[in-house]
Amino acid sequence: MNTIGCLVILVSLGFSICQSANPCCSQPCQNRGVCMTRGADQYECDCTRTGYYGQNCTTPELLTWIKTKLKPTPNTVHYILTHFKGFWNIINNIPFLRNYIMSYVLTSRSHLIDSPPTYNGAYGYKNWEAYSNLSYYTRTLPPVPVDCPTPMGVAGKKTLPDAKLIAEKFLLRKRFIPDPQGTSLMFAFFAQHFTHQFFKTDMKKGPSFTRGLGHGVDLSHIYGEGLERQYKLRLLKDGKLKYKMINGEMYPPTVQDVQVEMHYPPHVPEEHKFAVGHEAFGLVPGLMMYATIWLREHNRVCDILIQEHPEWDDEQIFQTTRLILIGETIKIVIEDYVQHLSGYHFKLKFDPELLFNQRFQYQNRISSEFNTLYHWHPLLPDTFHIQDQEYSYQQFLFNNSVVIEHGISNLVESFSKQIAGRVAGGRNVPPAVLMVAKKSIEHSREMKFQSMNAYRKRFSMKPYMSFEDLTGEKEMAAELEELYGHIDAMEMYPGLLVEKPRPNAIFGETMVEMGAPYSLKGLMGNPICSPEYWKPSTFGGKVGFEIVNTVSLQRLVCQNVKGPCPVVSFHVPDMKHTESATINSSTSHSRQSDLNPTVILKGRTSEL
């Protein structure tokens, strides 16, 4: 391709000028073909193993053509899986059919993620540094080349609209929009708690870097990053973690007790500065609630292993318990968390053996795109309802007294009964955390993410043809078109939040079709899911293996609270009643004065 070809593309996208530019700026290579420059104005597409050939990898091979003709669209698959409940009830009770479908779900999703990793924020081509340097998040698509006519390559205007304007005009909540899928705050806090064991951006180096030593489910948010913090949190007896008893129940120790760094403002009393694996989990009571539940579960499992193996020392009990909790976490995420997210009538199943005869790599790298798309701040309500009390953001933040005064059981039940916000559709980010959304846009630009349509194509979706196609309405679409100039210039992160939601769903198509492959690859790529690890002896024998294989969100909570088990659910139990109550008490805007947004960014925790 030469500069004349560049001119044709630019004119077709609304430009009247052309300049000497990287010929790969126009993203000429389709269907996962790799663009490589040849001189200043020529390119070559590598179509190897894409199933396509030709100059731009656009001509399908016969088998590829047949597959694409027969393959239903993602929205068709979603419709089938979220309807025909009677049919799926039958499938769920026929083990070999359920296993076959679950195996297909895992492999079809996971194979969309490159393993080993390919790019990072510094390199838009494959090299050893991009593969081996674990301090970087990996990248699914290479950065937009620096010498392109526009920020998105060749599409759109020469400059992107102001990030603050985008956040305030299209993302800021005007009125609380409840999730029609019935998602609860119990889900919202689980998402925040679970993901921050691997989303740990190192903002001192930049948004492309992670502070985490691991790139998956390692429970570092429970045990700490590195041995020094881990040993300070451990009791070093019977494999247990340190704790303190309050009102007859187990809670985390304080910072004063264990001398580990936690991010608390000066006004927090010493007795309320709980110390856990993640240094920022004192931020909100929902995070400390989960941290406390997992602390109790760890020590509970230790007691079981001590009975089974009185000959084991502290170290073996601790290490085996950690593996059991990793297994419990993955099972809960797949069978409770992802199950709820999907809205499927098909019952998902955590069974590593389903992949033992598949081509599968038991390793994982967290990508910058996964980290970015998981900024689900619209989930948050305007205020937080616990028992008969209502808390503003100002009252809720860094307030562990809420955890002690209400107790874990009451927190669980209250969060299970309060509805979360809808993520897709735009204009539902609470004012209190709008600054984080703005930073997400700025960081995406700093990392030179490709457009939303580029990611849709990468994850086997058709690109949107217009802003109205993206949003499903006219007003917002017209405003976006005026600011961006062309649909192929729409940025990924704001695009995900303004995308029209699927019918009666929390997300739009792109969020689900991008997020699910990252999630399932990260979960099933864990070492405990490999043939070498997935056996009873890894978990201390049949008893430990049974703990992993029978856990659920409800069981986890019920075994770790005093008294009767509370309502435990990622779905609001009586949605209509709860939605009405929530809307009535949440229609007023959260005041910006309720929270200084920079508090959330303090201590390199912008993901929070």
Coordinates of N, CA and C in Angstrom, one line a residue, residues 176-338:
F176 N -30.1 7.5 39.2 CA -29.7 6.1 39.4 C -30.5 5.2 38.5
I177 N -29.8 4.3 37.7 CA -30.5 3.4 36.8 C -30.2 2.0 37.3
P178 N -31.2 1.3 37.9 CA -31.0 0.0 38.5 C -30.8 -1.0 37.4
D179 N -30.0 -2.0 37.7 CA -29.7 -3.1 36.8 C -31.0 -4.0 36.6
P180 N -31.5 -4.1 35.4 CA -32.7 -4.9 35.1 C -32.5 -6.3 35.4
Q181 N -31.2 -6.8 35.4 CA -30.9 -8.2 35.6 C -31.0 -8.5 37.1
G182 N -31.1 -7.5 38.0 CA -31.3 -7.8 39.4 C -30.0 -8.0 40.2
T183 N -28.9 -7.5 39.7 CA -27.6 -7.6 40.3 C -27.6 -6.9 41.7
S184 N -27.0 -7.6 42.7 CA -27.0 -7.0 44.0 C -25.6 -6.4 44.3
L185 N -25.6 -5.6 45.4 CA -24.3 -5.0 45.8 C -23.3 -6.1 46.3
M186 N -23.9 -7.2 46.7 CA -23.0 -8.3 47.1 C -22.1 -8.7 45.9
F187 N -22.7 -8.7 44.7 CA -21.9 -8.9 43.5 C -20.9 -7.8 43.3
A188 N -21.4 -6.6 43.4 CA -20.5 -5.5 43.1 C -19.2 -5.5 44.0
F189 N -19.4 -5.8 45.3 CA -18.2 -5.8 46.2 C -17.4 -7.1 45.9
F190 N -18.0 -8.2 45.5 CA -17.2 -9.3 45.2 C -16.3 -9.1 44.0
A191 N -16.9 -8.4 43.0 CA -16.1 -8.0 41.8 C -14.9 -7.2 42.2
Q192 N -15.1 -6.2 43.0 CA -14.0 -5.4 43.4 C -13.0 -6.1 44.3
H193 N -13.5 -7.0 45.2 CA -12.6 -7.7 46.0 C -11.8 -8.7 45.2
F194 N -12.5 -9.5 44.4 CA -11.8 -10.6 43.7 C -10.8 -10.1 42.7
T195 N -11.1 -9.1 41.9 CA -10.2 -8.6 40.8 C -9.0 -7.9 41.3
H196 N -9.0 -7.4 42.5 CA -7.8 -6.7 42.9 C -6.7 -7.5 43.5
Q197 N -6.8 -8.8 43.3 CA -5.6 -9.7 43.5 C -4.7 -9.7 42.3
F198 N -5.3 -9.3 41.1 CA -4.5 -9.2 39.9 C -4.5 -7.9 39.1
F199 N -5.4 -7.0 39.5 CA -5.4 -5.6 38.9 C -4.7 -4.7 39.9
K200 N -3.4 -4.5 39.7 CA -2.6 -3.7 40.7 C -1.7 -2.8 39.9
T201 N -2.3 -1.8 39.2 CA -1.5 -0.9 38.4 C -0.5 -0.1 39.2
D202 N 0.7 -0.1 38.6 CA 1.8 0.7 39.2 C 1.9 2.1 38.6
M203 N 1.1 3.0 39.2 CA 1.0 4.3 38.6 C 2.3 5.1 38.7
K204 N 3.3 4.7 39.5 CA 4.6 5.4 39.5 C 5.3 5.1 38.2
K205 N 5.1 3.9 37.6 CA 5.7 3.6 36.3 C 4.8 4.0 35.1
G206 N 3.5 3.9 35.4 CA 2.5 4.2 34.3 C 1.4 3.1 34.2
P207 N 0.3 3.4 33.5 CA -0.8 2.5 33.5 C -0.6 1.2 32.8
S208 N 0.5 1.0 32.1 CA 0.9 -0.2 31.4 C 1.5 -1.2 32.3
F209 N 1.8 -0.8 33.6 CA 2.6 -1.6 34.5 C 1.8 -2.1 35.7
T210 N 2.1 -3.3 36.1 CA 1.5 -3.9 37.3 C 2.5 -4.1 38.4
R211 N 2.0 -3.9 39.7 CA 2.8 -4.1 40.8 C 2.7 -5.6 41.3
G212 N 1.8 -6.3 40.7 CA 1.5 -7.7 41.2 C 2.6 -8.6 40.7
L213 N 3.0 -9.6 41.6 CA 3.9 -10.6 41.3 C 3.3 -11.7 40.5
G214 N 2.0 -11.8 40.6 CA 1.3 -12.9 39.9 C 0.3 -12.3 38.9
H215 N -0.1 -13.1 37.9 CA -1.1 -12.6 36.9 C -2.3 -13.5 36.9
G216 N -2.8 -13.8 38.1 CA -4.0 -14.6 38.1 C -4.6 -14.8 39.5
V217 N -5.3 -15.8 39.7 CA -5.9 -16.1 41.0 C -4.9 -16.7 41.9
D218 N -4.2 -15.8 42.7 CA -3.2 -16.3 43.7 C -3.6 -16.0 45.1
L219 N -4.7 -15.3 45.3 CA -5.2 -14.8 46.6 C -4.2 -13.9 47.4
S220 N -3.4 -13.2 46.6 CA -2.5 -12.2 47.2 C -3.3 -11.1 48.0
H221 N -4.6 -10.9 47.6 CA -5.4 -10.0 48.4 C -5.8 -10.5 49.8
I222 N -5.6 -11.8 50.0 CA -5.8 -12.4 51.3 C -4.5 -12.6 52.0
Y223 N -3.5 -13.0 51.3 CA -2.2 -13.4 52.0 C -1.1 -12.4 51.8
G224 N -1.3 -11.4 51.0 CA -0.3 -10.4 50.8 C 0.6 -10.7 49.6
E225 N 1.1 -9.6 49.0 CA 2.1 -9.7 47.9 C 3.5 -9.9 48.4
G226 N 4.1 -11.0 48.3 CA 5.4 -11.2 48.8 C 5.4 -11.9 50.1
L227 N 6.6 -12.5 50.4 CA 6.7 -13.3 51.7 C 6.7 -12.4 52.9
E228 N 7.3 -11.2 52.8 CA 7.4 -10.4 54.0 C 6.1 -10.1 54.6
R229 N 5.2 -9.6 53.7 CA 3.8 -9.3 54.2 C 3.1 -10.5 54.6
Q230 N 3.3 -11.6 53.9 CA 2.6 -12.9 54.2 C 3.0 -13.3 55.6
Y231 N 4.2 -13.3 56.0 CA 4.7 -13.8 57.3 C 4.2 -12.9 58.4
K232 N 4.0 -11.6 58.2 CA 3.5 -10.7 59.2 C 2.0 -11.0 59.4
L233 N 1.3 -11.5 58.4 CA -0.1 -11.7 58.6 C -0.4 -13.1 59.1
R234 N 0.6 -14.0 59.1 CA 0.4 -15.4 59.5 C 0.6 -15.5 61.0
L235 N -0.1 -16.4 61.6 CA 0.0 -16.7 63.1 C 1.3 -17.6 63.3
L236 N 1.7 -18.3 62.2 CA 2.9 -19.2 62.3 C 2.6 -20.3 63.3
K237 N 1.4 -20.7 63.4 CA 1.0 -21.9 64.2 C -0.3 -22.5 63.6
D238 N -0.2 -23.8 63.4 CA -1.4 -24.5 62.8 C -1.8 -24.0 61.5
G239 N -0.9 -23.3 60.7 CA -1.2 -22.8 59.4 C -2.1 -21.6 59.3
K240 N -2.4 -21.1 60.5 CA -3.5 -20.0 60.5 C -3.0 -18.6 60.3
L241 N -3.9 -17.7 60.0 CA -3.6 -16.3 59.9 C -4.0 -15.6 61.2
K242 N -3.3 -14.5 61.5 CA -3.6 -13.8 62.7 C -5.0 -13.2 62.6
Y243 N -5.6 -13.0 63.8 CA -6.9 -12.5 63.9 C -7.1 -11.9 65.3
K244 N -8.3 -11.2 65.4 CA -8.7 -10.7 66.8 C -10.1 -11.0 66.9
M245 N -10.6 -11.3 68.2 CA -11.9 -11.6 68.4 C -12.7 -10.4 68.9
I246 N -13.8 -10.1 68.3 CA -14.6 -8.9 68.6 C -16.1 -9.4 68.7
N247 N -16.7 -9.2 69.9 CA -18.1 -9.6 70.1 C -18.2 -11.1 69.8
G248 N -17.2 -11.9 70.1 CA -17.3 -13.3 70.0 C -17.1 -13.8 68.5
E249 N -16.7 -12.9 67.6 CA -16.5 -13.3 66.2 C -15.1 -12.9 65.8
M250 N -14.6 -13.6 64.8 CA -13.2 -13.4 64.3 C -13.2 -12.3 63.3
Y251 N -12.2 -11.4 63.4 CA -12.0 -10.3 62.5 C -10.5 -10.2 62.2
P252 N -10.1 -9.4 61.2 CA -8.6 -9.3 60.9 C -7.9 -8.6 62.1
P253 N -6.6 -8.8 62.2 CA -5.9 -8.0 63.2 C -5.7 -6.6 62.8
T254 N -5.2 -5.7 63.6 CA -5.0 -4.3 63.3 C -3.6 -4.1 62.7
V255 N -3.4 -2.9 62.1 CA -2.1 -2.5 61.6 C -1.1 -2.5 62.8
Q256 N -1.6 -2.1 63.9 CA -0.7 -2.0 65.1 C -0.3 -3.4 65.5
D257 N -1.1 -4.4 65.3 CA -0.8 -5.8 65.7 C 0.2 -6.4 64.9
V258 N 0.2 -6.1 63.5 CA 1.0 -6.9 62.6 C 2.0 -6.1 61.9
Q259 N 1.9 -4.7 62.0 CA 2.9 -3.8 61.4 C 3.1 -4.0 59.8
V260 N 1.9 -4.0 59.1 CA 2.0 -4.0 57.7 C 1.4 -2.7 57.2
E261 N 1.8 -2.3 56.0 CA 1.2 -1.1 55.4 C -0.2 -1.3 54.9
M262 N -1.0 -0.4 55.4 CA -2.4 -0.3 54.9 C -2.7 1.2 54.6
H263 N -3.6 1.4 53.6 CA -3.9 2.8 53.2 C -5.1 3.3 54.0
Y264 N -4.9 4.0 55.1 CA -5.9 4.6 55.9 C -5.6 6.1 56.1
P265 N -6.6 7.0 56.0 CA -6.4 8.4 56.4 C -6.1 8.5 57.9
P266 N -5.5 9.6 58.3 CA -5.2 9.8 59.7 C -6.3 9.7 60.7
H267 N -7.5 10.1 60.2 CA -8.6 10.2 61.2 C -9.2 8.8 61.6
V268 N -8.8 7.7 61.0 CA -9.3 6.4 61.3 C -8.7 6.0 62.7
P269 N -9.5 5.6 63.7 CA -8.9 5.1 64.9 C -8.0 3.9 64.7
E270 N -7.0 3.7 65.5 CA -6.1 2.6 65.4 C -6.9 1.2 65.5
E271 N -7.9 1.1 66.4 CA -8.6 -0.1 66.6 C -9.5 -0.5 65.4
H272 N -9.6 0.5 64.4 CA -10.4 0.2 63.2 C -9.6 0.0 62.0
K273 N -8.3 0.1 62.2 CA -7.3 -0.1 61.0 C -7.0 -1.5 60.9
F274 N -7.9 -2.3 60.3 CA -7.7 -3.7 60.1 C -6.6 -3.9 59.0
A275 N -5.9 -5.0 59.2 CA -4.8 -5.3 58.3 C -5.1 -6.6 57.6
V276 N -5.1 -6.6 56.2 CA -5.3 -7.7 55.4 C -4.3 -7.8 54.3
G277 N -4.5 -8.7 53.3 CA -3.5 -8.9 52.3 C -3.4 -7.8 51.3
H278 N -4.5 -7.1 51.0 CA -4.4 -5.9 50.1 C -4.4 -4.7 50.9
E279 N -3.5 -3.8 50.6 CA -3.2 -2.6 51.4 C -4.4 -1.6 51.3
A280 N -5.3 -1.7 50.3 CA -6.3 -0.7 50.1 C -7.7 -1.2 50.5
F281 N -7.8 -2.4 51.1 CA -9.1 -2.9 51.4 C -9.8 -2.3 52.6
G282 N -9.2 -1.4 53.2 CA -9.9 -0.6 54.2 C -10.8 0.5 53.6
L283 N -10.8 0.6 52.3 CA -11.5 1.7 51.6 C -13.0 1.7 51.9
V284 N -13.6 0.5 51.8 CA -15.1 0.4 52.0 C -15.4 -0.8 52.8
P285 N -16.4 -0.8 53.6 CA -16.8 -2.0 54.4 C -17.1 -3.2 53.6
G286 N -17.6 -3.1 52.3 CA -17.8 -4.2 51.5 C -16.6 -5.1 51.2
L287 N -15.5 -4.4 51.0 CA -14.2 -5.1 50.8 C -13.7 -5.8 52.1
M288 N -13.8 -5.1 53.2 CA -13.4 -5.7 54.5 C -14.3 -6.8 54.9
M289 N -15.6 -6.8 54.5 CA -16.5 -7.9 54.7 C -16.0 -9.2 54.1
Y290 N -15.6 -9.1 52.8 CA -15.1 -10.3 52.1 C -13.8 -10.7 52.7
A291 N -12.9 -9.7 53.0 CA -11.6 -10.1 53.6 C -11.8 -10.8 54.9
T292 N -12.8 -10.5 55.7 CA -13.1 -11.1 56.9 C -13.6 -12.5 56.7
I293 N -14.5 -12.7 55.8 CA -15.1 -14.0 55.4 C -14.0 -15.0 55.0
W294 N -13.0 -14.5 54.2 CA -12.0 -15.4 53.7 C -10.9 -15.7 54.8
L295 N -10.7 -14.7 55.7 CA -9.9 -15.0 56.9 C -10.5 -16.1 57.7
R296 N -11.8 -16.0 58.0 CA -12.4 -17.1 58.8 C -12.4 -18.4 58.1
E297 N -12.6 -18.4 56.7 CA -12.6 -19.6 56.0 C -11.2 -20.3 56.0
H298 N -10.1 -19.4 55.9 CA -8.8 -20.0 55.9 C -8.6 -20.7 57.3
N299 N -8.9 -20.1 58.4 CA -8.6 -20.7 59.7 C -9.6 -21.9 59.9
R300 N -10.8 -21.8 59.4 CA -11.7 -23.0 59.5 C -11.1 -24.2 58.8
V301 N -10.6 -24.0 57.5 CA -10.0 -25.1 56.8 C -8.8 -25.6 57.5
C302 N -8.0 -24.7 58.1 CA -6.8 -25.2 58.8 C -7.2 -26.1 59.9
D303 N -8.3 -25.8 60.6 CA -8.7 -26.7 61.7 C -9.1 -28.1 61.2
I304 N -9.7 -28.1 60.0 CA -10.1 -29.4 59.3 C -8.8 -30.2 59.0
L305 N -7.8 -29.5 58.4 CA -6.6 -30.2 58.0 C -5.8 -30.7 59.2
I306 N -5.8 -29.9 60.3 CA -5.1 -30.4 61.5 C -5.7 -31.7 62.0
Q307 N -7.0 -31.9 61.9 CA -7.6 -33.1 62.3 C -7.3 -34.2 61.3
E308 N -7.2 -33.9 60.1 CA -6.8 -34.9 59.1 C -5.3 -35.3 59.1
H309 N -4.5 -34.3 59.4 CA -3.0 -34.5 59.3 C -2.3 -33.9 60.5
P310 N -2.5 -34.6 61.7 CA -1.8 -34.0 62.9 C -0.3 -34.1 62.8
E311 N 0.2 -34.8 61.8 CA 1.7 -34.9 61.6 C 2.2 -33.7 60.8
W312 N 1.4 -32.9 60.2 CA 1.8 -31.8 59.3 C 2.3 -30.7 60.2
D313 N 3.3 -29.9 59.7 CA 3.7 -28.7 60.4 C 3.0 -27.5 59.9
D314 N 3.2 -26.4 60.5 CA 2.5 -25.1 60.2 C 2.6 -24.8 58.7
E315 N 3.7 -24.9 58.1 CA 3.9 -24.5 56.7 C 3.1 -25.4 55.7
Q316 N 3.1 -26.7 55.9 CA 2.3 -27.5 55.0 C 0.8 -27.3 55.2
I317 N 0.3 -27.1 56.4 CA -1.1 -26.8 56.6 C -1.4 -25.5 55.9
F318 N -0.6 -24.4 56.1 CA -0.9 -23.1 55.5 C -0.9 -23.2 53.9
Q319 N 0.1 -23.8 53.4 CA 0.2 -23.9 51.9 C -0.9 -24.7 51.3
T320 N -1.3 -25.8 51.9 CA -2.4 -26.6 51.4 C -3.7 -25.9 51.6
T321 N -3.9 -25.2 52.7 CA -5.1 -24.4 52.8 C -5.2 -23.3 51.8
R322 N -4.1 -22.7 51.4 CA -4.1 -21.7 50.4 C -4.6 -22.3 49.0
L323 N -4.1 -23.5 48.7 CA -4.6 -24.1 47.5 C -6.0 -24.4 47.5
I324 N -6.5 -24.9 48.7 CA -8.0 -25.1 48.8 C -8.8 -23.9 48.6
L325 N -8.4 -22.7 49.2 CA -9.1 -21.5 49.0 C -9.0 -21.0 47.6
I326 N -7.9 -21.2 46.9 CA -7.8 -20.9 45.5 C -8.9 -21.7 44.7
G327 N -9.0 -22.9 45.0 CA -10.0 -23.8 44.3 C -11.4 -23.3 44.6
E328 N -11.7 -23.0 45.9 CA -13.0 -22.5 46.3 C -13.3 -21.2 45.5
T329 N -12.3 -20.3 45.4 CA -12.5 -19.0 44.7 C -12.9 -19.2 43.3
I330 N -12.2 -20.1 42.6 CA -12.5 -20.3 41.2 C -13.8 -20.9 41.0
K331 N -14.2 -21.9 41.8 CA -15.5 -22.5 41.7 C -16.6 -21.5 41.9
I332 N -16.5 -20.6 43.0 CA -17.5 -19.6 43.2 C -17.6 -18.6 42.1
V333 N -16.4 -18.3 41.5 CA -16.5 -17.3 40.4 C -17.2 -17.9 39.2
I334 N -16.9 -19.1 38.9 CA -17.6 -19.7 37.7 C -19.0 -20.0 37.9
E335 N -19.3 -20.7 39.0 CA -20.7 -21.2 39.2 C -21.6 -20.3 39.9
D336 N -21.1 -19.2 40.5 CA -22.0 -18.2 41.1 C -21.9 -16.9 40.4
Y337 N -20.7 -16.4 40.3 CA -20.4 -15.0 39.8 C -20.6 -14.9 38.3
V338 N -19.9 -15.7 37.5 CA -20.1 -15.7 36.1 C -21.4 -16.2 35.7

